[in-house]
CSV table of C-alpha atoms in Angstrom, one decimal:
chain,number,residue,atom,x,y,z
A,204,MET,CA,28.2,-31.6,-115.9
A,205,PRO,CA,29.1,-28.3,-114.3
A,206,LYS,CA,32.7,-28.1,-113.1
A,207,ILE,CA,32.9,-27.9,-109.4
A,208,ASP,CA,35.9,-26.6,-107.7
A,209,LEU,CA,35.8,-27.4,-104.0
A,210,ASP,CA,38.7,-25.0,-103.1
A,211,PHE,CA,37.4,-22.1,-105.1
A,212,LYS,CA,36.2,-20.1,-101.9
A,213,LYS,CA,39.8,-20.1,-100.7
A,214,LYS,CA,41.0,-18.5,-104.0
A,215,LEU,CA,39.3,-15.1,-103.1
A,216,THR,CA,41.5,-12.3,-102.1
A,217,ARG,CA,41.3,-11.6,-98.5
A,218,VAL,CA,42.4,-8.0,-98.8
A,219,GLU,CA,38.9,-6.8,-98.2
A,220,TYR,CA,36.9,-9.2,-96.2
A,221,ALA,CA,35.4,-11.4,-99.1
A,222,ASP,CA,36.1,-14.3,-96.7
A,223,PHE,CA,33.0,-13.3,-94.7
A,224,LEU,CA,30.9,-15.2,-97.3
A,225,THR,CA,30.9,-18.6,-95.3
A,226,TYR,CA,28.5,-17.0,-92.8
A,227,CYS,CA,25.9,-16.6,-95.4
A,228,TYR,CA,22.6,-18.6,-94.8
A,229,GLN,CA,20.9,-17.8,-98.1
A,230,CYS,CA,18.1,-15.4,-96.5
A,231,GLY,CA,18.0,-13.3,-99.9
A,232,ALA,CA,17.9,-9.8,-98.0
A,233,CYS,CA,20.6,-8.8,-100.6
A,234,VAL,CA,18.4,-9.4,-103.3
A,235,GLY,CA,15.3,-7.4,-102.2
A,236,ASP,CA,17.2,-4.1,-102.2
A,237,CYS,CA,19.5,-4.6,-104.7
A,238,PRO,CA,18.9,-2.0,-107.6
A,239,SER,CA,20.3,-4.2,-110.3
A,240,ALA,CA,18.3,-7.3,-109.3
A,241,LYS,CA,15.3,-5.1,-109.6
A,242,LEU,CA,15.9,-4.3,-113.3
A,243,SER,CA,17.7,-7.4,-114.2
A,244,PRO,CA,16.3,-10.7,-112.7
A,245,ALA,CA,19.4,-12.6,-113.8
A,246,PHE,CA,21.5,-10.5,-111.4
A,247,ASN,CA,21.1,-12.0,-108.0
A,248,PRO,CA,23.8,-11.4,-105.1
A,249,ARG,CA,22.5,-14.3,-103.0
A,250,GLU,CA,23.0,-16.8,-106.0
A,251,ILE,CA,26.5,-15.2,-106.8
A,252,VAL,CA,27.4,-16.0,-103.1
A,253,LEU,CA,26.1,-19.4,-103.3
A,254,ARG,CA,27.9,-20.3,-106.6
A,255,VAL,CA,31.3,-19.2,-104.8
A,256,LEU,CA,30.5,-21.3,-101.8
A,257,LEU,CA,29.5,-24.3,-103.7
A,258,GLY,CA,32.6,-24.2,-106.2
A,259,LEU,CA,30.2,-23.5,-109.1
A,260,ALA,CA,31.6,-19.8,-109.9
A,261,GLU,CA,33.1,-20.5,-113.3
A,262,PRO,CA,30.1,-19.1,-115.2
A,263,LEU,CA,30.7,-16.0,-113.4
A,264,LEU,CA,34.5,-15.6,-114.5
A,265,LYS,CA,34.2,-14.3,-117.9
A,266,LYS,CA,34.4,-11.0,-119.6
A,267,ASP,CA,30.7,-10.5,-120.2
A,268,SER,CA,29.8,-12.0,-116.7
A,269,ILE,CA,26.8,-11.0,-114.9
A,270,ILE,CA,28.8,-9.6,-112.2
A,271,TRP,CA,29.4,-6.4,-114.3
A,272,GLN,CA,25.8,-5.4,-113.8
A,273,CYS,CA,26.8,-4.7,-110.1
A,274,THR,CA,26.6,-0.9,-109.4
A,275,THR,CA,28.8,-1.3,-106.4
A,276,CYS,CA,26.2,0.5,-104.4
A,277,TYR,CA,27.0,-1.4,-101.2
A,278,THR,CA,23.2,-1.8,-100.3
A,279,CYS,CA,23.5,-5.6,-100.1
A,280,GLN,CA,26.3,-5.2,-97.6
A,281,GLU,CA,24.2,-2.7,-95.3
A,282,VAL,CA,21.2,-5.0,-95.1
A,283,CYS,CA,23.0,-8.5,-94.7
A,284,PRO,CA,22.0,-9.9,-91.4
A,285,GLN,CA,25.2,-12.1,-91.2
A,286,GLY,CA,27.5,-9.6,-92.1
A,287,VAL,CA,28.6,-11.1,-95.4
A,288,ARG,CA,29.9,-8.5,-98.0
A,289,PRO,CA,28.6,-9.5,-101.2
A,290,ILE,CA,30.3,-6.5,-102.9
A,291,GLU,CA,33.6,-7.7,-101.7
A,292,VAL,CA,32.9,-11.2,-103.1
A,293,ILE,CA,32.0,-9.6,-106.5
A,294,THR,CA,35.2,-7.6,-106.2
A,295,ALA,CA,37.2,-10.6,-105.6
A,296,LEU,CA,35.6,-12.4,-108.5
A,297,LYS,CA,36.5,-9.3,-110.6
A,298,ASN,CA,40.1,-9.6,-109.5
A,299,ILE,CA,40.2,-13.3,-110.7
A,300,ILE,CA,38.5,-12.3,-114.1
A,301,SER,CA,41.3,-9.5,-114.2
A,302,ALA,CA,44.2,-11.8,-113.5
A,303,GLN,CA,43.0,-13.9,-116.3
A,304,GLY,CA,43.1,-10.8,-118.7
A,305,MET,CA,39.5,-10.8,-119.2
A,306,LEU,CA,38.4,-7.4,-117.9
A,307,PRO,CA,35.8,-5.5,-120.1
A,308,ASP,CA,37.4,-3.3,-122.6
A,309,SER,CA,36.2,0.0,-121.1
A,310,ILE,CA,37.5,-1.0,-117.5
A,311,SER,CA,40.7,-2.2,-119.0
A,312,ALA,CA,41.2,1.0,-120.7
A,313,SER,CA,40.7,3.2,-117.4
A,314,VAL,CA,43.0,1.0,-115.5
A,315,GLY,CA,45.7,1.5,-118.2
A,316,ILE,CA,45.4,5.1,-118.0
A,317,ILE,CA,46.1,5.0,-114.3
A,318,LYS,CA,49.0,2.6,-114.6
A,319,ASP,CA,50.6,5.0,-117.4
A,320,THR,CA,49.9,8.4,-115.8
A,321,GLY,CA,49.0,8.0,-112.3
A,322,ARG,CA,45.6,9.6,-112.9
A,323,VAL,CA,42.4,8.2,-114.3
A,324,VAL,CA,42.0,11.0,-116.8
A,325,LEU,CA,44.6,12.1,-119.3
A,326,VAL,CA,46.0,15.6,-118.4
A,327,SER,CA,46.3,17.5,-121.8
A,328,ASN,CA,47.3,21.0,-122.4
A,329,VAL,CA,43.6,22.0,-123.2
A,330,ILE,CA,42.6,21.1,-119.5
A,331,ASN,CA,45.8,22.9,-118.1
A,332,LYS,CA,44.8,26.0,-120.0
A,333,ARG,CA,41.3,25.6,-118.8
A,334,ARG,CA,42.7,25.5,-115.3
A,335,THR,CA,44.7,28.7,-115.5
A,336,GLU,CA,41.7,30.5,-117.0
A,337,GLN,CA,40.0,29.7,-113.9
A,338,GLY,CA,42.9,31.0,-111.7
A,339,LEU,CA,44.0,27.4,-110.8
A,340,THR,CA,47.6,26.1,-111.1
A,341,GLU,CA,48.7,23.6,-114.0
A,342,LEU,CA,48.4,19.9,-112.8
A,343,LYS,CA,52.0,18.4,-112.2
A,344,PRO,CA,52.7,15.0,-113.6
A,345,VAL,CA,52.2,12.2,-110.9
A,346,PRO,CA,55.8,10.7,-110.0
A,347,MET,CA,55.3,7.5,-111.9
A,348,ASP,CA,58.8,6.2,-110.9
A,349,GLU,CA,57.4,5.8,-107.4
A,350,LEU,CA,54.3,4.2,-108.4
A,351,LYS,CA,55.9,1.8,-110.6
A,352,LYS,CA,58.3,0.8,-107.8
A,353,ILE,CA,55.6,0.1,-105.2
A,354,LEU,CA,53.4,-1.9,-107.7
B,1444,MET,CA,41.2,24.0,-89.6
B,1445,LYS,CA,44.0,22.9,-91.8
B,1446,TYR,CA,43.5,20.1,-94.5
B,1447,ALA,CA,45.7,18.5,-97.2
B,1448,PHE,CA,43.6,19.3,-100.1
B,1449,PHE,CA,43.0,16.0,-102.0
B,1450,LEU,CA,42.1,16.8,-105.6
B,1451,GLY,CA,41.6,13.4,-107.2
B,1452,CYS,CA,41.6,13.2,-110.8
B,1453,VAL,CA,38.1,14.0,-112.2
B,1454,ILE,CA,37.3,17.4,-110.6
B,1455,PRO,CA,40.7,19.1,-111.3
B,1456,THR,CA,40.5,17.7,-115.0
B,1457,LYS,CA,36.9,17.9,-116.2
B,1458,TYR,CA,35.1,20.0,-113.6
B,1459,PRO,CA,37.7,22.5,-112.4
B,1460,GLN,CA,34.8,24.8,-111.6
B,1461,PHE,CA,34.2,22.8,-108.3
B,1462,GLU,CA,37.8,23.1,-107.3
B,1463,THR,CA,37.7,26.9,-107.9
B,1464,VAL,CA,34.5,27.5,-105.8
B,1465,ALA,CA,35.9,25.2,-103.0
B,1466,ARG,CA,39.1,27.5,-102.9
B,1467,LYS,CA,37.1,30.5,-102.7
B,1468,SER,CA,34.2,29.4,-100.4
B,1469,LEU,CA,35.8,27.0,-97.7
B,1470,PRO,CA,38.1,29.6,-96.4
B,1471,LYS,CA,35.0,31.8,-95.6
B,1472,VAL,CA,33.8,29.0,-93.2
B,1473,GLY,CA,37.5,28.7,-91.7
B,1474,VAL,CA,38.6,25.9,-93.6
B,1475,GLU,CA,42.4,26.4,-94.9
B,1476,LEU,CA,43.2,24.1,-97.9
B,1477,VAL,CA,46.9,23.0,-98.2
B,1478,ASP,CA,48.4,21.8,-101.4
B,1479,VAL,CA,50.6,18.9,-100.8
B,1480,GLU,CA,52.8,17.5,-103.8
B,1481,GLY,CA,52.9,14.2,-105.1
B,1482,PHE,CA,49.4,12.6,-104.7
B,1483,SER,CA,48.2,10.3,-107.6
B,1484,CYS,CA,44.7,8.9,-108.3
B,1485,CYS,CA,43.3,7.8,-105.0
B,1486,PRO,CA,42.9,5.0,-106.9
B,1487,GLU,CA,39.3,4.9,-108.0
B,1488,PRO,CA,37.3,2.5,-106.1
B,1489,TRP,CA,35.4,0.6,-108.9
B,1490,ASN,CA,37.6,-0.2,-111.8
B,1491,PHE,CA,41.0,-0.2,-110.5
B,1492,LYS,CA,39.7,-2.1,-107.4
B,1493,SER,CA,38.3,-4.6,-109.8
B,1494,TYR,CA,41.7,-4.8,-111.6
B,1495,ASN,CA,43.7,-5.6,-108.5
B,1496,ILE,CA,42.7,-5.0,-105.0
B,1497,MET,CA,46.5,-5.1,-103.6
B,1498,ALA,CA,47.5,-2.5,-106.2
B,1499,TRP,CA,44.6,-0.3,-105.2
B,1500,ILE,CA,45.5,-0.4,-101.5
B,1501,THR,CA,49.2,0.0,-102.1
B,1502,ILE,CA,48.5,3.2,-104.1
B,1503,ALA,CA,46.0,4.4,-101.7
B,1504,ALA,CA,48.5,3.9,-98.8
B,1505,ARG,CA,51.1,5.7,-100.6
B,1506,ASN,CA,48.6,8.8,-100.8
B,1507,LEU,CA,47.8,8.6,-97.2
B,1508,ALA,CA,51.7,8.5,-96.4
B,1509,ILE,CA,52.1,11.7,-98.2
B,1510,ALA,CA,49.4,13.4,-96.2
B,1511,GLU,CA,50.9,12.0,-93.1
B,1512,GLU,CA,54.2,13.4,-93.7
B,1513,ALA,CA,52.7,16.8,-93.9
B,1514,GLY,CA,51.0,16.0,-90.6
B,1515,LEU,CA,47.5,16.8,-92.0
B,1516,ASP,CA,44.3,15.2,-92.4
B,1517,ILE,CA,42.9,14.9,-96.1
B,1518,LEU,CA,39.9,16.7,-97.3
B,1519,THR,CA,38.5,15.7,-100.6
B,1520,LEU,CA,35.4,16.9,-102.7
B,1521,CYS,CA,35.0,13.5,-104.3
B,1522,SER,CA,33.0,10.4,-102.9
B,1523,GLY,CA,35.3,8.2,-104.8
B,1524,CYS,CA,38.6,9.5,-103.3
B,1525,PHE,CA,36.9,9.3,-99.9
B,1526,ALA,CA,35.7,6.0,-100.1
B,1527,THR,CA,39.0,4.6,-101.4
B,1528,LEU,CA,41.1,6.6,-98.7
B,1529,ALA,CA,38.8,6.0,-95.8
B,1530,GLU,CA,38.3,2.2,-96.6
B,1531,ALA,CA,42.1,1.9,-97.2
B,1532,HIS,CA,42.9,3.4,-93.8
B,1533,HIS,CA,40.3,1.3,-92.2
B,1534,ILE,CA,41.4,-2.0,-93.7
B,1535,LEU,CA,45.3,-1.2,-93.0
B,1536,GLU,CA,44.2,-0.6,-89.4
B,1537,ASP,CA,42.0,-3.8,-89.1
B,1538,LYS,CA,44.6,-6.0,-90.7
B,1539,PRO,CA,48.1,-5.4,-89.4
B,1540,GLU,CA,49.8,-8.2,-91.6
B,1541,LEU,CA,48.5,-6.3,-94.7
B,1542,LYS,CA,49.8,-3.1,-93.4
B,1543,ASP,CA,53.0,-4.6,-93.0
B,1544,GLU,CA,52.9,-6.0,-96.5
B,1545,VAL,CA,51.9,-2.6,-97.9
B,1546,ASN,CA,54.6,-0.7,-95.9
B,1547,LYS,CA,57.2,-3.2,-97.2
B,1548,ARG,CA,56.1,-2.0,-100.7
B,1549,LEU,CA,56.2,1.6,-99.5
B,1550,SER,CA,59.6,1.2,-98.2
B,1551,LYS,CA,61.2,0.9,-101.7
B,1552,ILE,CA,60.3,4.7,-102.1
B,1553,GLY,CA,61.3,5.8,-98.6
B,1554,LYS,CA,57.7,5.9,-97.3
B,1555,LYS,CA,55.6,4.5,-94.6
B,1556,TYR,CA,51.9,4.8,-93.4
B,1557,ASN,CA,51.5,4.7,-89.6
B,1558,GLY,CA,47.7,5.3,-89.7
B,1559,THR,CA,47.8,8.6,-87.8
B,1560,ILE,CA,45.7,10.7,-90.0
B,1561,SER,CA,42.1,10.4,-91.4
B,1562,ALA,CA,40.6,11.1,-94.8
B,1563,LYS,CA,37.4,13.2,-94.9
B,1564,HIS,CA,34.8,14.2,-97.3
B,1565,VAL,CA,34.1,17.9,-97.5
B,1566,VAL,CA,30.7,17.3,-96.3
B,1567,GLN,CA,32.0,15.5,-92.9
B,1568,VAL,CA,34.3,18.6,-92.5
B,1569,LEU,CA,31.3,21.1,-93.0
B,1570,ARG,CA,29.0,19.2,-90.6
B,1571,ASP,CA,31.5,18.2,-87.8
B,1572,ASP,CA,34.4,20.5,-87.8
B,1573,VAL,CA,32.7,23.7,-89.3
B,1574,GLY,CA,29.0,23.2,-88.2
B,1575,ALA,CA,25.8,24.5,-89.6
B,1576,GLU,CA,26.1,28.0,-87.5
B,1577,GLN,CA,29.4,28.8,-89.0
B,1578,ILE,CA,28.1,28.0,-92.6
B,1579,LYS,CA,25.0,30.1,-91.8
B,1580,LYS,CA,27.4,33.1,-90.8
B,1581,SER,CA,29.1,33.2,-94.1
B,1582,VAL,CA,25.9,33.2,-96.1
B,1583,THR,CA,25.2,36.7,-97.5
B,1584,HIS,CA,22.8,35.8,-100.1
B,1585,PRO,CA,20.3,33.0,-98.9
B,1586,LEU,CA,19.0,30.6,-101.6
B,1587,GLU,CA,15.5,31.4,-100.7
B,1588,LYS,CA,12.8,29.8,-102.6
B,1589,ILE,CA,15.2,27.4,-104.3
B,1590,ARG,CA,14.0,24.0,-104.1
B,1591,VAL,CA,16.9,21.4,-104.0
B,1592,GLY,CA,16.5,17.6,-104.6
B,1593,VAL,CA,19.5,16.0,-102.7
B,1594,HIS,CA,21.3,13.1,-104.4
B,1595,TYR,CA,23.5,11.3,-102.0
B,1596,GLY,CA,25.2,8.7,-104.0
B,1597,CYS,CA,26.6,5.6,-102.6
B,1598,HIS,CA,30.1,6.0,-101.7
B,1599,VAL,CA,30.1,9.0,-99.2
B,1600,LEU,CA,27.8,6.7,-97.0
B,1601,LYS,CA,28.5,2.9,-97.8
B,1602,PRO,CA,29.9,0.6,-96.5
B,1603,SER,CA,28.7,2.5,-93.2
B,1604,GLU,CA,30.6,0.2,-91.2
B,1605,THR,CA,34.0,1.5,-92.5
B,1606,LEU,CA,33.0,5.0,-93.5
B,1607,ARG,CA,31.0,6.0,-90.4
B,1608,VAL,CA,29.5,9.3,-92.0
B,1609,ASP,CA,25.8,8.8,-91.6
B,1610,ASP,CA,22.9,6.2,-91.5
B,1611,PRO,CA,22.6,5.2,-95.3
B,1612,ALA,CA,19.1,4.2,-94.9
B,1613,ASP,CA,18.0,7.6,-93.8
B,1614,PRO,CA,20.9,10.1,-94.0
B,1615,ARG,CA,20.8,13.8,-92.9
B,1616,ILE,CA,24.2,15.2,-93.4
B,1617,LEU,CA,23.3,16.9,-96.8
B,1618,GLU,CA,20.3,18.5,-95.3
B,1619,THR,CA,22.2,19.8,-92.3
B,1620,ILE,CA,24.7,21.6,-94.4
B,1621,ILE,CA,22.3,22.9,-97.1
B,1622,GLU,CA,19.6,24.2,-94.7
B,1623,PRO,CA,21.8,26.9,-93.4
B,1624,LEU,CA,22.1,28.4,-96.8
B,1625,GLY,CA,18.5,29.2,-97.0
B,1626,ALA,CA,17.3,26.5,-99.8
B,1627,GLU,CA,14.6,24.4,-99.3
B,1628,VAL,CA,15.4,20.6,-99.5
B,1629,ILE,CA,12.5,18.6,-101.2
B,1630,PRO,CA,12.1,14.9,-100.4
B,1631,TYR,CA,11.3,12.7,-103.3
B,1632,ALA,CA,10.9,9.1,-103.9
B,1633,GLU,CA,14.2,8.0,-105.5
B,1634,ARG,CA,16.3,10.3,-103.1
B,1635,LEU,CA,18.7,7.3,-102.1
B,1636,SER,CA,19.1,5.6,-105.5
B,1637,CYS,CA,22.3,5.1,-107.1
B,1638,CYS,CA,23.8,7.0,-110.2
B,1639,THR,CA,24.8,3.6,-111.6
B,1640,GLY,CA,28.2,5.0,-112.7
B,1641,ALA,CA,29.7,1.5,-112.2
B,1642,CYS,CA,27.1,-0.7,-113.9
B,1643,GLN,CA,28.3,-2.0,-117.2
B,1644,ASP,CA,24.8,-2.6,-118.8
B,1645,GLU,CA,23.7,0.6,-120.9
B,1646,GLU,CA,20.0,-0.5,-120.8
B,1647,MET,CA,19.9,-0.7,-117.0
B,1648,VAL,CA,21.8,2.5,-116.6
B,1649,PHE,CA,19.2,4.3,-118.8
B,1650,LYS,CA,16.4,2.9,-116.7
B,1651,PHE,CA,18.0,4.0,-113.3
B,1652,ARG,CA,18.6,7.4,-114.5
B,1653,TYR,CA,15.2,7.9,-115.9
B,1654,ASN,CA,13.5,6.8,-112.7
B,1655,LYS,CA,15.6,9.2,-110.8
B,1656,LEU,CA,15.0,12.3,-113.2
B,1657,GLN,CA,11.3,11.3,-113.4
B,1658,SER,CA,11.2,11.3,-109.4
B,1659,LEU,CA,12.9,14.7,-109.2
B,1660,GLU,CA,10.6,16.2,-111.9
B,1661,GLU,CA,7.7,15.0,-110.0
B,1662,ALA,CA,8.8,16.6,-106.8
B,1663,GLN,CA,9.2,20.0,-108.9
B,1664,VAL,CA,12.9,20.7,-107.9
B,1665,ASP,CA,14.8,23.8,-109.0
B,1666,CYS,CA,18.0,21.7,-109.3
B,1667,MET,CA,19.5,18.7,-107.6
B,1668,THR,CA,22.6,18.7,-105.7
B,1669,LEU,CA,25.3,16.2,-105.2
B,1670,VAL,CA,28.8,15.6,-103.8
B,1671,CYS,CA,30.5,13.3,-106.2
B,1672,PRO,CA,31.9,13.8,-109.7
B,1673,ALA,CA,30.9,10.5,-111.0
B,1674,CYS,CA,27.4,11.2,-110.0
B,1675,PHE,CA,27.8,14.6,-111.5
B,1676,GLU,CA,28.8,13.1,-114.8
B,1677,ALA,CA,25.8,10.6,-114.6
B,1678,PHE,CA,23.3,13.4,-114.3
B,1679,ASP,CA,24.7,16.4,-116.2
B,1680,LEU,CA,26.3,14.8,-119.4
B,1681,GLY,CA,24.3,11.6,-118.6
B,1682,GLN,CA,21.1,13.6,-118.7
B,1683,VAL,CA,22.0,14.8,-122.2
B,1684,MET,CA,22.7,11.4,-123.6
B,1685,LEU,CA,19.6,9.9,-121.8
B,1686,ASN,CA,17.6,12.8,-123.5
B,1687,ARG,CA,18.9,11.8,-126.9
B,1688,LYS,CA,17.6,8.1,-126.4
B,1689,SER,CA,14.4,9.1,-124.5
B,1690,GLU,CA,11.2,10.5,-126.0
B,1691,LYS,CA,10.7,12.4,-122.8
B,1692,LYS,CA,13.2,15.1,-122.2
B,1693,PHE,CA,14.4,16.1,-118.9
B,1694,ASN,CA,15.9,19.6,-117.7
B,1695,ILE,CA,17.1,19.3,-114.3
B,1696,PRO,CA,20.4,21.2,-113.5
B,1697,THR,CA,22.7,19.5,-111.3
B,1698,LEU,CA,24.8,21.5,-108.8
B,1699,TYR,CA,27.7,20.4,-106.8
B,1700,TYR,CA,27.2,21.1,-103.0
B,1701,VAL,CA,30.1,23.5,-103.0
B,1702,GLN,CA,28.6,25.6,-105.8
B,1703,LEU,CA,25.4,26.2,-103.7
B,1704,LEU,CA,27.6,27.3,-100.8
B,1705,GLY,CA,29.6,29.6,-103.3
B,1706,LEU,CA,26.2,31.0,-104.5
B,1707,ALA,CA,25.0,31.4,-100.9
B,1708,GLN,CA,28.2,33.3,-100.0
B,1709,GLY,CA,27.5,35.8,-103.0
B,1710,LEU,CA,29.3,34.5,-106.1
B,1711,LYS,CA,27.6,34.7,-109.2
B,1712,GLY,CA,26.3,31.7,-111.3
B,1713,GLU,CA,29.2,32.3,-113.8
B,1714,GLU,CA,31.8,32.5,-111.0
B,1715,VAL,CA,30.7,29.1,-109.6
B,1716,GLY,CA,30.6,27.8,-113.0
B,1717,ILE,CA,27.0,26.7,-113.3
B,1718,THR,CA,27.1,28.3,-116.9
B,1719,ARG,CA,29.6,25.6,-118.0
B,1720,HIS,CA,27.3,22.6,-117.2
B,1721,LYS,CA,25.7,20.7,-120.1
B,1722,ILE,CA,22.1,21.0,-118.4
B,1723,ARG,CA,21.3,24.7,-117.9
B,1724,SER,CA,18.1,26.1,-116.6
B,1725,PRO,CA,17.3,29.8,-117.4
B,1726,ALA,CA,14.6,29.4,-114.7
B,1727,LEU,CA,17.2,28.6,-111.9
B,1728,LEU,CA,19.6,31.5,-113.2
B,1729,GLU,CA,16.5,33.9,-112.9
B,1730,LYS,CA,15.7,32.5,-109.3
B,1731,LEU,CA,19.4,33.0,-108.3
B,1732,SER,CA,19.7,36.6,-109.6
C-alpha cells in the first residue's frame, strides 16, 4: 500500500506561492505545452500536483526523482487557467529533498560553491588574468562574513 | 540613465567578453554603468532555489538592499540574475510578513530592503529607457544581410505575471532592439524553446538542443543571438558536446545581444570577443568584415 500523508500539502514552503496548488482541477493544460513531458512521458506536471494534493508525493522525494527532469521553463505556469504554479510546487518538493540531504550531486556541488565563496563559479587567478587582459578589473571576494550571518 | 551594474557570476568569470563589450557599447546609447561593491551571486534561480528558497530570497534581498543604498536601479546582462532579483523584489512586495522576516535577517549586517528600486534586464533598459531610435543613432556599421535567429530563453520572460517584460507566447522585445542594428531577424519553428540548462536528464537535453539547432539550420541563419549566459553555454560549449555525440554536426555561432550591438557600433569581431567562442564561423566573420 502506498503511504498517504494527508497533511503533506501543508509542508510545502509558502515563500513562493506553492500553496496555489489547491486550485488545480486536473485539466492537464500544463502537460500539453511542457517540453519535458514531450520527451519523457513519465514526466507529468499534472500528476505531480495531484500526488501532492492526495498526499502521495513520497515517490517524488528522492535523489533521482522524476522532478529533476523539469527544465524550469515556467510554461506550465503561463498556461494554467487556475493560476496554479506547478513550478513552485516542484521547487517546494526540491526544497524538501534538499532538507533531507538528497540533492543530486551536481546541484549539491553548485550550491556548495555559492555557500563557500558567494559566487557560483570559483574565481581563480586565471580568470582574473583574463579579465585584466580585456581591460576589466579583478573580481574582489564576496563579503562572506555578511552572507554567513544572514543565512 | 544610471544603473548599478550587476555582473552576476557566470559572465564576469567565464564570458568577460560580454561585460567588456557592454561597458563599451552601452554608454554610446546613454546608459551609464555604475560599479557598486559587495554584490554576491544573485543567487541563481535553479539550483540554489532548489536547495532552500528562504536562503535564496534572503541573499537576493541583500543584493537589492546594496543597490538601494546606492540609490540606483539594477541593470544586469543575465536572465538568471534578472529572474532572481525581479522575482525576489515582487515576492517581498507581495508578502509583507516575509519581507519583515528577511529584513530581520538583513538587520544582522546593518542592512534593510525597502523595495524602492527595481532590477532590469539590459534588454528592458534598451527597449524602454533607451528606445529603438537611440540604438539606431549609435549604429555606424549596420549588420546588413546578417540573418539572425533569436533565442529568447525562459527567464527573461517567465513567469510573466512577476517579470512583466513581454508576452511569453509571442515576444517582440529582442526583435525591437535587433532591427535598429540593421540585421534581419529570421523566424524559425523552435524560436521559443528552452535551452534546458536546468534539466538533469542528459538524453533529454541532447534531444532538446538537437531540435533547436536543426530548426535554426533549416532557417539558414548566420548566427543565433541570446541574452543569458546559461543559454550561451548551452549552445556554444553545448553545441561542441552535442556534435561529439551526434552523427550530424552543427555549426551555428551564438552571439550575445551586446556583441551584435558592439559590432553594429563599429567594434571588430575580435573586440567583441566572438573569436573566443567555441563555435566559430568564418562565413559570419566574412559577412561582418
